[in-house]
PDB file of C-alpha atoms and ligand atoms in Angstrom:
ATOM      1  CA  MET Q  19      -6.117 -11.155  27.197  1.00  0.00           C
ATOM      2  CA  ASN Q  20      -4.149  -8.602  25.239  1.00  0.00           C
ATOM      3  CA  LYS Q  21      -6.275  -6.524  22.944  1.00  0.00           C
ATOM      4  CA  THR Q  22      -5.218  -6.472  19.306  1.00  0.00           C
ATOM      5  CA  ILE Q  23      -3.898  -3.146  18.072  1.00  0.00           C
ATOM      6  CA  ARG Q  24      -4.643  -1.801  14.614  1.00  0.00           C
ATOM      7  CA  VAL Q  25      -2.248   0.674  13.064  1.00  0.00           C
ATOM      8  CA  ALA Q  26      -3.419   2.303   9.820  1.00  0.00           C
ATOM      9  CA  ILE Q  27      -0.788   3.974   7.651  1.00  0.00           C
ATOM     10  CA  ASP Q  28      -1.863   5.897   4.573  1.00  0.00           C
ATOM     11  CA  GLY Q  29      -0.002   8.196   2.257  1.00  0.00           C
ATOM     12  CA  PRO Q  30       1.079   8.801  -1.313  1.00  0.00           C
ATOM     13  CA  SER Q  31       3.234   6.381  -3.269  1.00  0.00           C
ATOM     14  CA  GLY Q  32       6.962   6.547  -2.656  1.00  0.00           C
ATOM     15  CA  ALA Q  33       6.660   7.978   0.862  1.00  0.00           C
ATOM     16  CA  GLY Q  34       8.398   4.905   2.326  1.00  0.00           C
ATOM     17  CA  LYS Q  35       5.240   3.430   3.859  1.00  0.00           C
ATOM     18  CA  SER Q  36       6.007  -0.205   3.172  1.00  0.00           C
ATOM     19  CA  THR Q  37       9.669  -0.158   4.276  1.00  0.00           C
ATOM     20  CA  LEU Q  38       8.868   1.720   7.471  1.00  0.00           C
ATOM     21  CA  ALA Q  39       5.712  -0.257   8.223  1.00  0.00           C
ATOM     22  CA  ARG Q  40       7.446  -3.607   7.688  1.00  0.00           C
ATOM     23  CA  SER Q  41      10.337  -2.661   9.927  1.00  0.00           C
ATOM     24  CA  ALA Q  42       8.125  -1.233  12.693  1.00  0.00           C
ATOM     25  CA  ALA Q  43       5.866  -4.323  12.569  1.00  0.00           C
ATOM     26  CA  ALA Q  44       8.877  -6.641  12.972  1.00  0.00           C
ATOM     27  CA  ARG Q  45      10.027  -4.664  16.021  1.00  0.00           C
ATOM     28  CA  LEU Q  46       6.580  -4.695  17.630  1.00  0.00           C
ATOM     29  CA  GLY Q  47       5.673  -8.287  16.713  1.00  0.00           C
ATOM     30  CA  TYR Q  48       2.666  -7.122  14.674  1.00  0.00           C
ATOM     31  CA  LEU Q  49       1.603  -8.477  11.302  1.00  0.00           C
ATOM     32  CA  TYR Q  50       2.446  -6.177   8.392  1.00  0.00           C
ATOM     33  CA  VAL Q  51      -0.273  -6.034   5.733  1.00  0.00           C
ATOM     34  CA  ASP Q  52       0.626  -4.403   2.433  1.00  0.00           C
ATOM     35  CA  THR Q  53      -2.794  -3.706   0.874  1.00  0.00           C
ATOM     36  CA  GLY Q  54      -1.228  -2.310  -2.317  1.00  0.00           C
ATOM     37  CA  ALA Q  55       0.007  -5.865  -2.994  1.00  0.00           C
ATOM     38  CA  ILE Q  56      -3.609  -7.096  -2.890  1.00  0.00           C
ATOM     39  CA  TYR Q  57      -4.714  -4.477  -5.456  1.00  0.00           C
ATOM     40  CA  ARG Q  58      -1.686  -5.384  -7.539  1.00  0.00           C
ATOM     41  CA  THR Q  59      -2.805  -9.034  -7.496  1.00  0.00           C
ATOM     42  CA  ILE Q  60      -6.157  -8.031  -9.024  1.00  0.00           C
ATOM     43  CA  GLY Q  61      -4.253  -6.012 -11.654  1.00  0.00           C
ATOM     44  CA  CYS Q  62      -2.069  -9.044 -12.273  1.00  0.00           C
ATOM     45  CA  ALA Q  63      -5.140 -11.250 -12.745  1.00  0.00           C
ATOM     46  CA  ALA Q  64      -6.569  -8.862 -15.365  1.00  0.00           C
ATOM     47  CA  ARG Q  65      -3.254  -8.796 -17.207  1.00  0.00           C
ATOM     48  CA  ARG Q  66      -2.912 -12.585 -17.183  1.00  0.00           C
ATOM     49  CA  ARG Q  67      -6.441 -13.060 -18.473  1.00  0.00           C
ATOM     50  CA  GLY Q  68      -6.030 -10.502 -21.234  1.00  0.00           C
ATOM     51  CA  ILE Q  69      -8.642  -8.180 -19.709  1.00  0.00           C
ATOM     52  CA  ASP Q  70      -8.406  -4.473 -20.542  1.00  0.00           C
ATOM     53  CA  PRO Q  71      -7.920  -2.763 -17.140  1.00  0.00           C
ATOM     54  CA  GLY Q  72      -9.846   0.242 -18.463  1.00  0.00           C
ATOM     55  CA  ASP Q  73     -12.913  -1.942 -19.064  1.00  0.00           C
ATOM     56  CA  GLN Q  74     -14.670  -1.695 -15.697  1.00  0.00           C
ATOM     57  CA  ALA Q  75     -17.436  -4.213 -16.523  1.00  0.00           C
ATOM     58  CA  ALA Q  76     -14.922  -6.839 -17.650  1.00  0.00           C
ATOM     59  CA  VAL Q  77     -12.743  -6.350 -14.555  1.00  0.00           C
ATOM     60  CA  VAL Q  78     -15.764  -6.584 -12.248  1.00  0.00           C
ATOM     61  CA  ALA Q  79     -17.046  -9.716 -14.054  1.00  0.00           C
ATOM     62  CA  MET Q  80     -13.698 -11.402 -13.410  1.00  0.00           C
ATOM     63  CA  LEU Q  81     -13.824 -10.951  -9.598  1.00  0.00           C
ATOM     64  CA  PRO Q  82     -16.036 -13.921  -8.551  1.00  0.00           C
ATOM     65  CA  SER Q  83     -13.750 -16.383 -10.323  1.00  0.00           C
ATOM     66  CA  LEU Q  84     -10.558 -15.212  -8.580  1.00  0.00           C
ATOM     67  CA  SER Q  85      -8.785 -16.980  -5.779  1.00  0.00           C
ATOM     68  CA  ILE Q  86      -6.552 -14.530  -3.930  1.00  0.00           C
ATOM     69  CA  ARG Q  87      -4.574 -15.608  -0.888  1.00  0.00           C
ATOM     70  CA  LEU Q  88      -2.224 -13.733   1.331  1.00  0.00           C
ATOM     71  CA  THR Q  89       0.334 -15.798   3.215  1.00  0.00           C
ATOM     72  CA  TYR Q  90       3.471 -15.161   5.230  1.00  0.00           C
ATOM     73  CA  GLY Q  91       6.702 -16.970   4.319  1.00  0.00           C
ATOM     74  CA  GLU Q  92       9.283 -18.245   6.776  1.00  0.00           C
ATOM     75  CA  ASP Q  93      11.080 -14.955   6.136  1.00  0.00           C
ATOM     76  CA  GLY Q  94       8.028 -13.213   7.627  1.00  0.00           C
ATOM     77  CA  LEU Q  95       7.395 -11.494   4.299  1.00  0.00           C
ATOM     78  CA  GLN Q  96       3.949 -11.215   2.774  1.00  0.00           C
ATOM     79  CA  HIS Q  97       3.396 -13.412  -0.283  1.00  0.00           C
ATOM     80  CA  MET Q  98       0.488 -13.152  -2.697  1.00  0.00           C
ATOM     81  CA  ALA Q  99      -1.034 -16.165  -4.435  1.00  0.00           C
ATOM     82  CA  LEU Q 100      -3.363 -15.897  -7.403  1.00  0.00           C
ATOM     83  CA  ASP Q 101      -5.316 -19.020  -8.347  1.00  0.00           C
ATOM     84  CA  GLY Q 102      -2.824 -21.099  -6.375  1.00  0.00           C
ATOM     85  CA  GLU Q 103       0.284 -19.585  -7.962  1.00  0.00           C
ATOM     86  CA  ASP Q 104       2.779 -17.332  -6.158  1.00  0.00           C
ATOM     87  CA  VAL Q 105       2.750 -13.922  -7.894  1.00  0.00           C
ATOM     88  CA  THR Q 106       4.758 -12.006  -5.273  1.00  0.00           C
ATOM     89  CA  GLU Q 107       7.407 -10.976  -7.823  1.00  0.00           C
ATOM     90  CA  GLU Q 108       5.153 -10.582 -10.824  1.00  0.00           C
ATOM     91  CA  ILE Q 109       2.991  -7.958  -9.072  1.00  0.00           C
ATOM     92  CA  ARG Q 110       6.011  -5.606  -8.926  1.00  0.00           C
ATOM     93  CA  LEU Q 111       6.308  -5.339 -12.732  1.00  0.00           C
ATOM     94  CA  PRO Q 112       5.758  -1.723 -13.913  1.00  0.00           C
ATOM     95  CA  GLU Q 113       3.012  -2.971 -16.236  1.00  0.00           C
ATOM     96  CA  VAL Q 114       1.170  -4.462 -13.234  1.00  0.00           C
ATOM     97  CA  SER Q 115       1.512  -1.112 -11.376  1.00  0.00           C
ATOM     98  CA  ARG Q 116      -0.399   0.497 -14.226  1.00  0.00           C
ATOM     99  CA  TYR Q 117      -3.097  -2.192 -14.138  1.00  0.00           C
ATOM    100  CA  ALA Q 118      -3.352  -1.918 -10.325  1.00  0.00           C
ATOM    101  CA  SER Q 119      -3.740   1.835 -10.479  1.00  0.00           C
ATOM    102  CA  LEU Q 120      -6.665   1.503 -12.924  1.00  0.00           C
ATOM    103  CA  VAL Q 121      -8.521  -1.399 -11.289  1.00  0.00           C
ATOM    104  CA  SER Q 122      -8.176   0.069  -7.784  1.00  0.00           C
ATOM    105  CA  ALA Q 123     -10.380   2.999  -8.839  1.00  0.00           C
ATOM    106  CA  TYR Q 124     -13.431   0.715  -9.307  1.00  0.00           C
ATOM    107  CA  PRO Q 125     -15.779   0.700  -6.277  1.00  0.00           C
ATOM    108  CA  GLU Q 126     -16.658  -2.989  -6.894  1.00  0.00           C
ATOM    109  CA  VAL Q 127     -12.976  -3.944  -6.654  1.00  0.00           C
ATOM    110  CA  ARG Q 128     -12.624  -2.012  -3.405  1.00  0.00           C
ATOM    111  CA  ALA Q 129     -15.769  -3.606  -1.961  1.00  0.00           C
ATOM    112  CA  TYR Q 130     -14.520  -7.060  -2.969  1.00  0.00           C
ATOM    113  CA  LEU Q 131     -11.303  -6.558  -0.973  1.00  0.00           C
ATOM    114  CA  LEU Q 132     -12.771  -4.783   2.049  1.00  0.00           C
ATOM    115  CA  GLU Q 133     -13.713  -7.834   4.107  1.00  0.00           C
ATOM    116  CA  MET Q 134     -10.412  -9.602   3.401  1.00  0.00           C
ATOM    117  CA  GLN Q 135      -8.528  -6.616   4.833  1.00  0.00           C
ATOM    118  CA  ARG Q 136     -10.806  -6.272   7.869  1.00  0.00           C
ATOM    119  CA  GLN Q 137     -10.576  -9.984   8.652  1.00  0.00           C
ATOM    120  CA  LEU Q 138      -6.775  -9.792   8.885  1.00  0.00           C
ATOM    121  CA  ALA Q 139      -7.065  -6.992  11.430  1.00  0.00           C
ATOM    122  CA  ARG Q 140      -9.547  -8.970  13.550  1.00  0.00           C
ATOM    123  CA  GLU Q 141      -7.183 -11.899  13.928  1.00  0.00           C
ATOM    124  CA  HIS Q 142      -3.893 -10.106  14.658  1.00  0.00           C
ATOM    125  CA  SER Q 143      -2.348  -6.857  15.807  1.00  0.00           C
ATOM    126  CA  VAL Q 144      -1.528  -5.276  12.469  1.00  0.00           C
ATOM    127  CA  ILE Q 145       0.209  -2.450  10.761  1.00  0.00           C
ATOM    128  CA  MET Q 146      -1.716  -2.063   7.526  1.00  0.00           C
ATOM    129  CA  ASP Q 147      -0.660   0.368   4.837  1.00  0.00           C
ATOM    130  CA  GLY Q 148      -2.504   1.707   1.820  1.00  0.00           C
ATOM    131  CA  ARG Q 149      -4.505   4.733   0.719  1.00  0.00           C
ATOM    132  CA  ASP Q 150      -7.819   4.362   2.586  1.00  0.00           C
ATOM    133  CA  ILE Q 151      -6.980   2.297   5.664  1.00  0.00           C
ATOM    134  CA  GLY Q 152      -7.646   4.988   8.280  1.00  0.00           C
ATOM    135  CA  THR Q 153     -10.606   6.440   6.383  1.00  0.00           C
ATOM    136  CA  VAL Q 154     -12.477   3.356   5.089  1.00  0.00           C
ATOM    137  CA  VAL Q 155     -10.975  -0.040   5.952  1.00  0.00           C
ATOM    138  CA  LEU Q 156     -10.211   0.480   9.660  1.00  0.00           C
ATOM    139  CA  PRO Q 157     -11.948   3.726  10.651  1.00  0.00           C
ATOM    140  CA  ASP Q 158     -11.728   2.669  14.338  1.00  0.00           C
ATOM    141  CA  ALA Q 159      -8.001   1.863  14.255  1.00  0.00           C
ATOM    142  CA  GLU Q 160      -6.224   2.631  17.542  1.00  0.00           C
ATOM    143  CA  VAL Q 161      -3.437   4.411  15.650  1.00  0.00           C
ATOM    144  CA  LYS Q 162      -3.649   6.305  12.359  1.00  0.00           C
ATOM    145  CA  VAL Q 163      -0.676   7.786  10.590  1.00  0.00           C
ATOM    146  CA  PHE Q 164      -0.561   9.823   7.404  1.00  0.00           C
ATOM    147  CA  LEU Q 165       2.944   9.314   6.101  1.00  0.00           C
ATOM    148  CA  THR Q 166       4.187  11.672   3.450  1.00  0.00           C
ATOM    149  CA  ALA Q 167       7.183  13.515   2.004  1.00  0.00           C
ATOM    150  CA  SER Q 168       7.434  16.170  -0.695  1.00  0.00           C
ATOM    151  CA  ALA Q 169       7.062  14.910  -4.277  1.00  0.00           C
ATOM    152  CA  GLU Q 170      10.616  16.148  -5.013  1.00  0.00           C
ATOM    153  CA  GLU Q 171      12.095  14.176  -2.103  1.00  0.00           C
ATOM    154  CA  ARG Q 172      10.123  11.052  -3.021  1.00  0.00           C
ATOM    155  CA  ALA Q 173      11.403  11.360  -6.599  1.00  0.00           C
ATOM    156  CA  ARG Q 174      14.979  11.778  -5.345  1.00  0.00           C
ATOM    157  CA  ARG Q 175      14.705   8.617  -3.191  1.00  0.00           C
ATOM    158  CA  ARG Q 176      13.182   6.647  -6.050  1.00  0.00           C
ATOM    159  CA  MET Q 177      15.968   7.817  -8.378  1.00  0.00           C
ATOM    160  CA  LEU Q 178      18.644   6.544  -5.947  1.00  0.00           C
ATOM    161  CA  GLU Q 179      16.801   3.237  -5.564  1.00  0.00           C
ATOM    162  CA  LEU Q 180      16.626   2.746  -9.350  1.00  0.00           C
ATOM    163  CA  GLU Q 181      20.307   3.649  -9.699  1.00  0.00           C
ATOM    164  CA  GLN Q 182      21.236   1.067  -7.076  1.00  0.00           C
ATOM    165  CA  ARG Q 183      19.189  -1.548  -8.917  1.00  0.00           C
ATOM    166  CA  GLY Q 184      21.053  -0.749 -12.126  1.00  0.00           C
ATOM    167  CA  THR Q 185      17.914   0.574 -13.869  1.00  0.00           C
ATOM    168  CA  PRO Q 186      18.379   4.369 -13.691  1.00  0.00           C
ATOM    169  CA  GLU Q 187      15.753   6.789 -14.926  1.00  0.00           C
ATOM    170  CA  PRO Q 188      15.928  10.581 -15.261  1.00  0.00           C
ATOM    171  CA  TYR Q 189      14.796  12.603 -12.238  1.00  0.00           C
ATOM    172  CA  GLU Q 190      12.293  14.682 -14.231  1.00  0.00           C
ATOM    173  CA  ALA Q 191      10.509  11.578 -15.564  1.00  0.00           C
ATOM    174  CA  ILE Q 192      10.316  10.044 -12.082  1.00  0.00           C
ATOM    175  CA  LEU Q 193       8.956  13.269 -10.590  1.00  0.00           C
ATOM    176  CA  ARG Q 194       6.316  13.507 -13.325  1.00  0.00           C
ATOM    177  CA  SER Q 195       5.137   9.954 -12.743  1.00  0.00           C
ATOM    178  CA  ILE Q 196       4.933  10.531  -8.965  1.00  0.00           C
ATOM    179  CA  GLN Q 197       2.911  13.705  -9.521  1.00  0.00           C
ATOM    180  CA  GLU Q 198       0.591  11.833 -11.901  1.00  0.00           C
ATOM    181  CA  ARG Q 199       0.008   9.014  -9.414  1.00  0.00           C
ATOM    182  CA  ASP Q 200      -0.603  11.537  -6.618  1.00  0.00           C
ATOM    183  CA  TRP Q 201      -3.217  13.218  -8.764  1.00  0.00           C
ATOM    184  CA  ASN Q 202      -4.932   9.910  -9.621  1.00  0.00           C
ATOM    185  CA  ASP Q 203      -4.922   8.704  -6.011  1.00  0.00           C
ATOM    186  CA  THR Q 204      -6.368  11.922  -4.607  1.00  0.00           C
ATOM    187  CA  HIS Q 205      -8.916  12.663  -7.336  1.00  0.00           C
ATOM    188  CA  ARG Q 206     -10.666   9.338  -7.887  1.00  0.00           C
ATOM    189  CA  SER Q 207     -14.226   9.199  -6.590  1.00  0.00           C
ATOM    190  CA  ALA Q 208     -13.920   5.805  -4.835  1.00  0.00           C
ATOM    191  CA  ALA Q 209     -11.976   6.100  -1.560  1.00  0.00           C
ATOM    192  CA  PRO Q 210      -9.561   8.854  -2.623  1.00  0.00           C
ATOM    193  CA  LEU Q 211      -6.334   9.292  -0.710  1.00  0.00           C
ATOM    194  CA  ARG Q 212      -6.806  11.810   2.092  1.00  0.00           C
ATOM    195  CA  GLN Q 213      -5.629  12.238   5.641  1.00  0.00           C
ATOM    196  CA  ALA Q 214      -8.166  10.985   8.199  1.00  0.00           C
ATOM    197  CA  GLU Q 215      -9.124  13.742  10.635  1.00  0.00           C
ATOM    198  CA  ASP Q 216      -7.729  11.765  13.561  1.00  0.00           C
ATOM    199  CA  ALA Q 217      -4.504  10.681  11.828  1.00  0.00           C
ATOM    200  CA  VAL Q 218      -1.097  11.900  12.961  1.00  0.00           C
ATOM    201  CA  LEU Q 219       0.849  13.526  10.134  1.00  0.00           C
ATOM    202  CA  LEU Q 220       4.393  12.207   9.712  1.00  0.00           C
ATOM    203  CA  ASP Q 221       6.318  14.155   7.072  1.00  0.00           C
ATOM    204  CA  THR Q 222       9.659  12.483   6.389  1.00  0.00           C
ATOM    205  CA  THR Q 223      10.964  15.013   3.854  1.00  0.00           C
ATOM    206  CA  ASP Q 224      13.819  16.029   6.158  1.00  0.00           C
ATOM    207  CA  LEU Q 225      14.201  12.742   8.050  1.00  0.00           C
ATOM    208  CA  ASP Q 226      16.459   9.777   7.266  1.00  0.00           C
ATOM    209  CA  PHE Q 227      15.227   6.199   7.691  1.00  0.00           C
ATOM    210  CA  ALA Q 228      16.266   5.803  11.335  1.00  0.00           C
ATOM    211  CA  GLN Q 229      14.672   9.117  12.310  1.00  0.00           C
ATOM    212  CA  SER Q 230      11.479   8.259  10.415  1.00  0.00           C
ATOM    213  CA  GLU Q 231      11.272   4.846  12.060  1.00  0.00           C
ATOM    214  CA  ALA Q 232      11.834   6.298  15.537  1.00  0.00           C
ATOM    215  CA  ALA Q 233       9.103   8.870  14.923  1.00  0.00           C
ATOM    216  CA  LEU Q 234       6.704   6.181  13.662  1.00  0.00           C
ATOM    217  CA  LEU Q 235       7.368   3.876  16.633  1.00  0.00           C
ATOM    218  CA  ASP Q 236       6.834   6.785  18.981  1.00  0.00           C
ATOM    219  CA  ILE Q 237       3.429   7.575  17.417  1.00  0.00           C
ATOM    220  CA  ILE Q 238       2.413   3.900  17.580  1.00  0.00           C
ATOM    221  CA  ARG Q 239       3.484   3.391  21.194  1.00  0.00           C
ATOM    222  CA  LYS Q 240       1.676   6.520  22.319  1.00  0.00           C
ATOM    223  CA  GLY Q 241      -1.467   5.677  20.336  1.00  0.00           C
ATOM    224  CA  ALA Q 242      -1.505   2.067  21.487  1.00  0.00           C
ATOM    225  CA  GLY Q 243      -1.014   3.158  25.099  1.00  0.00           C
ATOM    226  CA  GLN Q 244       2.204   1.127  25.488  1.00  0.00           C
TER     227      GLN Q 244
HETATM  228  O1   DC G 309       1.090   0.998  -2.721  1.00  0.00           O
HETATM  229  P1   DC G 309       1.166   0.353  -4.109  1.00  0.00           P
HETATM  230  O2   DC G 309       1.898   1.173  -5.140  1.00  0.00           O
HETATM  231  O3   DC G 309       1.689  -1.044  -4.065  1.00  0.00           O
HETATM  232  O4   DC G 309      -0.361   0.273  -4.592  1.00  0.00           O
HETATM  233  C1   DC G 309      -0.720  -0.269  -5.835  1.00  0.00           C
HETATM  234  C2   DC G 309      -1.954   0.440  -6.358  1.00  0.00           C
HETATM  235  O5   DC G 309      -3.101   0.161  -5.546  1.00  0.00           O
HETATM  236  C3   DC G 309      -1.834   1.962  -6.402  1.00  0.00           C
HETATM  237  O6   DC G 309      -2.292   2.399  -7.677  1.00  0.00           O
HETATM  238  C4   DC G 309      -2.750   2.483  -5.329  1.00  0.00           C
HETATM  239  C5   DC G 309      -3.721   1.359  -5.105  1.00  0.00           C
HETATM  240  N1   DC G 309      -4.083   1.182  -3.702  1.00  0.00           N
HETATM  241  C6   DC G 309      -5.327   1.605  -3.311  1.00  0.00           C
HETATM  242  O7   DC G 309      -6.075   2.168  -4.124  1.00  0.00           O
HETATM  243  N2   DC G 309      -5.738   1.409  -2.024  1.00  0.00           N
HETATM  244  C7   DC G 309      -4.939   0.808  -1.129  1.00  0.00           C
HETATM  245  N3   DC G 309      -5.374   0.620   0.124  1.00  0.00           N
HETATM  246  C8   DC G 309      -3.641   0.389  -1.515  1.00  0.00           C
HETATM  247  C9   DC G 309      -3.246   0.590  -2.820  1.00  0.00           C
END
């Protein structure tokens, strides 16, 4: 029987984790698990229920009543359902990003989601991305990658993406918000973003998408012994 392979990818926001992870997973026939989407679904639940995301006790009290499901559509893409309703698009609203960033700092929220994430990796070969996958969720993962790029390059990519979507924003504002999120992710006390000691560093600052993907696949194949 083939052993399942667990690939943990962590890194700051805007480093291209989800695009690269999704593409590499499709090539390898692994399941892609976007854990940020799960945190966003909790943020979405707080927003829908009128709960202040800064009120830790209220957010924690909401958890037992939530029904959160992760499914895969025919397109192979990950969908999130909250209390039976598909919230895959809603969780991408900027307001939900803010809620997700606040609720993900609460240890009770992280504990609540831990088993769900581990269960997915028991059932399938996975590429799972997030902030604490190699350090907390899957510390025994066969492959660990810390994917990053300079804040300036991440801001430049985000600016191009927003321009293409027809919702441009000034470079300076984008860079500031990336730097703020980096600070929050690395300075919170619960599972802060950091590179696991046994993770391979992949810095894509000077790489285009194809080069980044080739480098990622190379790390995975070597780590998985394939
Ligand atoms: O990767 P993302 O932007 O979709 O993540 C949404 C939020 O969830 C972000 O504030 C970081 C947080 N997050 C986390 O704390 N741990 C994870 N494993 C994934 C995301």
